[in-house]
Coordinates of C-alpha atoms and ligand atoms in Angstrom, one line a residue:
M427 CA -0.5 12.9 7.3
S428 CA 2.4 13.7 9.5
V429 CA 5.0 12.8 6.8
A430 CA 3.3 14.7 4.0
Y431 CA 1.8 17.6 5.9
G432 CA 3.1 17.7 9.5
I433 CA -0.5 17.1 10.7
E434 CA -1.0 14.9 13.8
V435 CA -4.3 13.0 13.2
K436 CA -6.9 12.4 15.9
P437 CA -7.2 8.8 17.1
K438 CA -10.8 8.8 15.9
D439 CA -13.0 10.7 13.4
D440 CA -10.2 12.8 12.0
V441 CA -11.5 15.1 9.4
Y442 CA -8.4 14.9 7.2
I443 CA -8.4 11.1 7.3
Q444 CA -12.1 11.0 6.4
T445 CA -11.6 13.4 3.5
A446 CA -8.6 11.3 2.3
E447 CA -10.5 8.0 2.6
R448 CA -13.3 9.5 0.5
G449 CA -10.7 10.7 -2.1
V450 CA -8.7 7.5 -2.3
Y451 CA -11.6 5.1 -2.7
P452 CA -12.5 6.2 -6.3
L453 CA -8.9 5.9 -7.2
T454 CA -8.7 2.2 -6.2
V455 CA -11.8 1.4 -8.1
A456 CA -11.2 3.4 -11.2
A457 CA -7.7 2.2 -11.7
V458 CA -8.8 -1.4 -12.3
P459 CA -8.9 -1.9 -16.1
G460 CA -12.4 -2.8 -17.2
S461 CA -14.2 -0.9 -14.4
F462 CA -15.3 1.6 -17.0
L463 CA -16.0 0.9 -20.6
V464 CA -14.8 4.4 -21.6
D465 CA -11.3 3.3 -20.8
L466 CA -11.5 0.8 -23.7
L467 CA -13.7 2.9 -26.0
P468 CA -12.5 6.5 -25.4
I469 CA -15.1 7.8 -27.9
L470 CA -17.7 7.3 -25.2
K471 CA -16.4 10.4 -23.4
Y472 CA -18.3 12.4 -26.0
V473 CA -21.7 10.8 -25.1
P474 CA -23.8 13.3 -23.1
A475 CA -24.1 12.7 -19.4
W476 CA -27.9 12.2 -19.6
F477 CA -27.5 9.3 -22.1
P478 CA -28.3 5.9 -20.7
G479 CA -25.0 4.2 -19.7
A480 CA -23.1 7.5 -19.4
G481 CA -23.4 7.7 -15.6
F482 CA -19.7 7.5 -15.5
Q483 CA -19.5 11.2 -16.3
T484 CA -21.5 12.2 -13.2
K485 CA -19.5 9.8 -11.1
A486 CA -16.3 11.3 -12.5
R487 CA -17.4 14.8 -11.6
Q488 CA -18.3 13.7 -8.0
W489 CA -15.1 11.8 -7.6
K490 CA -13.0 14.7 -8.9
R491 CA -14.5 16.8 -6.2
L492 CA -13.5 14.2 -3.5
A493 CA -10.0 14.0 -4.9
T494 CA -9.7 17.8 -5.0
D495 CA -10.8 18.0 -1.4
M496 CA -8.3 15.3 -0.4
I497 CA -5.5 17.3 -2.0
E498 CA -6.5 20.8 -1.0
L499 CA -7.7 20.6 2.6
P500 CA -4.6 19.2 4.4
Y501 CA -2.4 21.3 2.1
A502 CA -4.2 24.5 3.2
E503 CA -3.8 23.5 6.8
A504 CA 0.0 22.8 6.3
K505 CA 0.4 26.1 4.5
K506 CA -1.3 28.0 7.3
N507 CA 0.9 26.2 9.9
I508 CA 4.0 27.0 7.9
A509 CA 3.1 30.7 7.8
E510 CA 2.5 30.7 11.5
G511 CA 5.7 28.9 12.2
T512 CA 4.0 25.9 13.9
C513 CA 4.4 23.2 11.2
P514 CA 6.7 20.4 12.3
P515 CA 9.2 19.3 9.6
C516 CA 7.4 17.4 6.9
F517 CA 7.5 17.0 3.1
T518 CA 5.4 20.1 2.5
S519 CA 7.5 22.3 4.9
M520 CA 10.7 21.1 3.4
C521 CA 9.5 21.8 -0.1
F522 CA 8.4 25.3 1.0
E523 CA 11.9 26.0 2.4
K524 CA 13.4 25.0 -0.9
M525 CA 10.9 27.0 -2.9
N526 CA 11.6 30.1 -0.7
S527 CA 15.3 29.7 -1.0
G528 CA 15.0 31.0 -4.6
T529 CA 15.8 27.6 -6.2
S530 CA 15.6 27.6 -10.0
D531 CA 14.3 24.0 -9.9
D532 CA 10.9 24.0 -11.5
A533 CA 9.8 21.1 -9.3
Y534 CA 9.4 23.5 -6.3
R535 CA 6.2 25.2 -7.5
E536 CA 3.1 25.3 -5.3
D537 CA 0.9 23.3 -7.7
I538 CA 3.5 20.5 -7.9
I539 CA 4.2 20.5 -4.1
Q540 CA 0.5 20.2 -3.5
G541 CA 0.0 17.4 -6.0
A542 CA 3.0 15.5 -4.8
A543 CA 2.0 15.7 -1.1
G544 CA -1.5 14.5 -2.0
T545 CA -0.2 11.6 -4.1
M546 CA 2.1 10.7 -1.3
Y547 CA -0.8 10.3 1.1
A548 CA -3.1 8.6 -1.4
A549 CA -0.4 6.1 -2.5
G550 CA 1.1 5.4 0.9
S551 CA -1.9 5.0 3.2
D552 CA -4.2 2.2 2.0
T553 CA -1.2 0.2 0.8
T554 CA 0.5 0.2 4.2
I555 CA -2.8 -0.5 6.0
S556 CA -3.5 -3.5 3.7
G557 CA 0.0 -5.0 4.5
V558 CA -0.6 -4.6 8.3
A559 CA -4.1 -6.2 8.1
S560 CA -2.8 -9.1 5.9
C561 CA 0.0 -9.7 8.4
I562 CA -2.5 -10.0 11.3
L563 CA -4.4 -12.5 9.2
G564 CA -1.2 -14.5 8.6
L565 CA -0.2 -14.4 12.3
L566 CA -3.7 -15.6 13.2
E567 CA -3.2 -18.7 10.9
R568 CA 0.4 -19.3 12.2
P569 CA 0.5 -19.0 16.0
D570 CA 4.0 -20.6 15.9
V571 CA 5.3 -17.7 13.8
F572 CA 3.7 -15.2 16.2
K573 CA 5.4 -17.0 19.2
Q574 CA 8.8 -17.0 17.6
A575 CA 8.5 -13.3 16.6
R576 CA 7.4 -12.3 20.1
A577 CA 10.3 -14.3 21.7
D578 CA 12.8 -12.5 19.4
L579 CA 11.3 -9.1 20.3
D580 CA 11.4 -9.9 24.0
R581 CA 15.1 -10.8 23.7
V582 CA 16.2 -7.8 21.6
V583 CA 13.9 -4.8 22.6
K584 CA 14.9 -2.8 25.7
K585 CA 12.4 -3.2 28.6
G586 CA 9.7 -0.5 28.5
H587 CA 10.5 0.4 24.9
L588 CA 8.8 -0.2 21.6
P589 CA 10.9 -1.7 18.8
D590 CA 12.7 0.8 16.6
F591 CA 15.0 0.8 13.6
D592 CA 18.1 0.3 15.7
D593 CA 16.7 -3.2 16.4
E594 CA 16.1 -4.1 12.8
A595 CA 19.5 -5.8 12.2
S596 CA 18.9 -8.0 15.3
L597 CA 15.4 -9.0 14.3
P598 CA 15.7 -10.8 10.9
F599 CA 12.6 -12.8 11.5
I600 CA 10.4 -9.7 11.7
T601 CA 12.0 -8.7 8.4
A602 CA 11.2 -12.1 7.0
I603 CA 7.5 -11.7 8.1
V604 CA 7.3 -8.3 6.3
K605 CA 8.8 -9.8 3.1
E606 CA 6.3 -12.7 3.3
V607 CA 3.4 -10.4 3.7
L608 CA 4.5 -8.4 0.7
R609 CA 4.6 -11.7 -1.3
W610 CA 1.7 -13.7 0.2
R611 CA -0.9 -11.0 -0.1
D612 CA 0.8 -8.8 -2.7
I613 CA -0.8 -5.4 -1.9
V614 CA -1.1 -4.1 -5.5
P615 CA -1.5 -7.4 -7.4
I616 CA -1.6 -6.0 -10.9
A617 CA 0.7 -3.0 -10.1
V618 CA -0.7 0.0 -12.2
P619 CA -1.8 -1.0 -15.7
R620 CA 0.0 0.8 -18.5
Y621 CA -1.6 2.3 -21.6
L622 CA 0.7 2.1 -24.7
E623 CA 0.9 5.3 -26.7
N624 CA 3.1 3.8 -29.4
D625 CA 3.4 0.3 -30.9
D626 CA 5.9 -1.8 -29.0
Q627 CA 7.1 -5.4 -29.0
Y628 CA 8.2 -7.8 -26.3
K629 CA 9.9 -11.2 -26.9
G630 CA 8.4 -11.3 -30.4
Y631 CA 4.9 -10.3 -29.4
R632 CA 3.5 -7.2 -31.1
L633 CA 1.9 -4.8 -28.7
P634 CA -0.2 -2.3 -30.7
A635 CA -0.6 1.3 -29.6
G636 CA -3.7 1.7 -27.5
S637 CA -3.2 -1.6 -25.7
I638 CA -3.5 -1.8 -21.9
V639 CA -0.6 -3.9 -20.4
I640 CA -1.4 -5.4 -17.0
P641 CA 1.7 -6.5 -15.0
N642 CA 0.7 -9.7 -13.2
A643 CA 2.8 -9.2 -10.1
W644 CA 0.5 -11.6 -8.2
A645 CA 1.6 -14.5 -10.5
M646 CA 5.3 -13.6 -10.2
L647 CA 5.0 -13.7 -6.4
H648 CA 3.0 -17.0 -6.4
D649 CA 5.2 -18.8 -8.8
E650 CA 5.8 -22.2 -7.1
S651 CA 9.1 -22.8 -8.8
V652 CA 10.4 -19.7 -6.9
Y653 CA 8.2 -19.9 -3.8
P654 CA 7.1 -23.5 -2.9
E655 CA 3.6 -23.7 -1.4
P656 CA 3.0 -20.1 -2.6
F657 CA -0.4 -19.7 -1.0
E658 CA 0.9 -20.6 2.5
F659 CA 2.0 -17.8 4.9
K660 CA 5.6 -19.0 5.5
P661 CA 8.0 -16.3 6.7
E662 CA 10.6 -19.0 7.3
R663 CA 11.1 -19.3 3.6
F664 CA 13.1 -16.1 3.9
M665 CA 15.3 -17.4 6.7
K666 CA 18.4 -19.6 6.8
D667 CA 20.7 -20.2 9.8
G668 CA 19.0 -17.4 11.8
K669 CA 19.6 -14.8 9.0
I670 CA 17.8 -13.6 5.9
N671 CA 18.2 -16.3 3.3
P672 CA 19.9 -14.7 0.3
E673 CA 18.8 -17.6 -1.9
T674 CA 15.1 -16.8 -1.6
R675 CA 14.1 -14.2 -4.1
D676 CA 13.1 -10.9 -2.5
P677 CA 9.5 -10.0 -3.3
A678 CA 10.8 -6.5 -4.2
H679 CA 11.2 -7.8 -7.8
A680 CA 7.4 -7.4 -8.2
C681 CA 5.6 -6.1 -5.1
W682 CA 6.6 -2.4 -5.7
G683 CA 5.8 -2.3 -9.4
F684 CA 8.1 -2.0 -12.3
G685 CA 10.5 0.2 -14.3
R686 CA 10.4 4.0 -14.2
R687 CA 7.0 4.0 -12.4
I688 CA 8.2 1.7 -9.5
C689 CA 6.9 2.8 -6.1
P690 CA 9.0 5.8 -5.0
G691 CA 7.7 5.3 -1.5
R692 CA 9.0 1.7 -1.2
Y693 CA 11.6 2.4 1.5
V694 CA 9.1 4.4 3.6
G695 CA 6.5 1.7 2.9
F696 CA 8.8 -1.2 4.0
A697 CA 9.9 0.7 7.1
A698 CA 6.4 1.6 8.1
L699 CA 5.3 -2.0 7.8
W700 CA 8.3 -3.2 9.7
V701 CA 7.9 -0.9 12.6
S702 CA 4.1 -1.4 12.8
I703 CA 4.3 -5.2 12.6
A704 CA 7.1 -5.3 15.1
S705 CA 5.2 -3.0 17.5
I706 CA 1.9 -4.9 17.2
I707 CA 3.6 -8.3 17.9
H708 CA 5.5 -6.7 20.8
V709 CA 2.5 -5.4 22.6
F710 CA -0.5 -7.4 21.5
D711 CA -1.5 -11.1 21.7
I712 CA -3.0 -12.2 18.5
E713 CA -5.3 -15.2 18.4
K714 CA -8.4 -16.4 16.7
E715 CA -11.7 -15.4 18.3
R716 CA -13.5 -18.4 19.9
D717 CA -17.2 -19.5 19.9
E718 CA -19.2 -20.3 23.0
Q719 CA -17.7 -23.8 23.1
G720 CA -14.2 -22.3 23.0
K721 CA -13.6 -23.5 19.4
P722 CA -11.5 -21.1 17.3
L723 CA -13.5 -19.3 14.6
E724 CA -12.2 -19.9 11.1
L725 CA -11.1 -17.0 9.0
S726 CA -12.8 -16.1 5.7
H727 CA -9.8 -14.5 4.0
E728 CA -12.2 -12.2 2.2
Y729 CA -10.7 -9.1 0.6
V730 CA -12.1 -6.0 -1.0
S731 CA -11.1 -5.9 -4.6
G732 CA -9.4 -2.9 -6.1
I733 CA -6.1 -1.7 -7.4
V734 CA -5.0 -2.0 -3.8
W735 CA -6.8 -4.9 -2.2
C736 CA -7.5 -5.1 1.5
V737 CA -8.7 -7.5 4.1
Y738 CA -12.5 -7.1 4.3
S739 CA -13.5 -9.0 7.4
I740 CA -11.1 -11.4 9.0
V741 CA -13.7 -13.5 10.8
S742 CA -16.4 -15.3 8.8
Ligands
HEM1873 C1 3.6 -1.3 1.6 C2 3.4 -0.2 1.1 C3 3.4 0.1 -0.4 C4 3.2 -0.7 -1.5 C5 3.1 -2.2 -1.5 C6 3.3 0.1 -2.7 C7 3.2 -0.4 -4.0 C8 3.2 0.4 -5.1 C9 3.0 0.0 -6.4 C10 2.9 -1.5 -6.8 C11 3.0 1.0 -7.2 C12 2.8 1.0 -8.8 C13 4.1 1.0 -9.5 C14 4.0 0.8 -10.9 O1 3.2 1.4 -11.6 O2 4.8 0.0 -11.5 C15 3.1 2.2 -6.4 C16 3.2 3.5 -6.9 C17 3.4 4.6 -6.1 N1 3.7 4.6 -4.7 FE1 3.7 3.0 -3.5 N2 3.5 1.4 -2.3 C18 3.5 1.5 -0.9 C19 3.8 2.6 -0.1 C20 4.0 3.8 -0.6 C21 4.3 5.0 0.2 C22 4.5 4.9 1.7 C23 4.4 6.1 -0.6 C24 4.7 7.5 -0.3 C25 5.3 7.9 0.8 C26 4.1 5.6 -2.0 C27 4.1 6.4 -3.1 C28 3.8 5.9 -4.3 C29 3.7 6.8 -5.5 C30 3.8 8.3 -5.5 C31 3.4 6.0 -6.6 C32 3.1 6.4 -8.0 C33 4.4 6.4 -8.8 C34 4.2 6.7 -10.3 O3 3.2 6.4 -10.9 O4 5.2 7.2 -10.9 N3 3.9 4.2 -1.9 N4 3.3 1.8 -5.1

């Protein structure tokens, strides 16, 4: 919210966060191929809404309203703040400056700025949260990793400060933890499926127009010939002699998607994960909850399914 609109959210019950959560949810469900038959049989869109099985039309109308609110409400607030001169520097305020400077660049039109800011929030929030939650899960399973990361932070971060990006070069193990999170619990496991408008071919396979191509990023990041013991949370696979191991393939080859549609927020996303994870490890102890007998409770590793998947409940 602050990056896109210069809005500082409330710690609890923030109206913009609530609106955005309601707007993002349909996106994560609807983007999974097969969620709706109409994706495979487009002719169904002509079936009247009252027809049995055509409930998707009503759903689409309701979801469109939620998505529109998500895009319009914070934008209206930012626009008001810009007019009053109280908006802190953010994506929307910078685009306004450019638009008002008389640029001939067609990208600086209000409808585009509004859509881009909305997309930025929608694409950047659940993804980053999913990564932080998976990291906590990994650290709960690997207290030794937590201990090492904490010791590194205690050594590097100035007393009374939180870790910041100036510390990044001196904290390669935190970077290794972030890379391992992006690999171990790949946040967008099938990237965004593609719909082929034209016939295509790949390595001798014919891909007819109308096909949906699903990039299996999950499989690429769990290939045991590249990442031994792929289902284990092992940040140390990215380390060698106290530095990032250049021989271990960086998860960036798959975790941010592919080609022209690769995540444009990947640098912000990585940085947000890095600073969040470093700060959490610096100031919190993370350990499994215990039962009355003091025995640690085992974790369920249950996730909510969607185009972005997220830890559902970490204690079974
Ligand atoms: C750890 C956090 C993040 C992860 C794992 C992630 C991952 C992805 C993936 C896999 C895609 C699909 C790419 C494809 O279709 O091939 C995507 C798209 C996108 N991401 Fe991210 N992302 C993250 C954070 C962010 C942030 C912080 C922003 C914005 C500031 C952002 C903006 C976008 C946008 C706008 C798209 C759509 C691009 C397009 O379709 O052309 N993402 N992201």
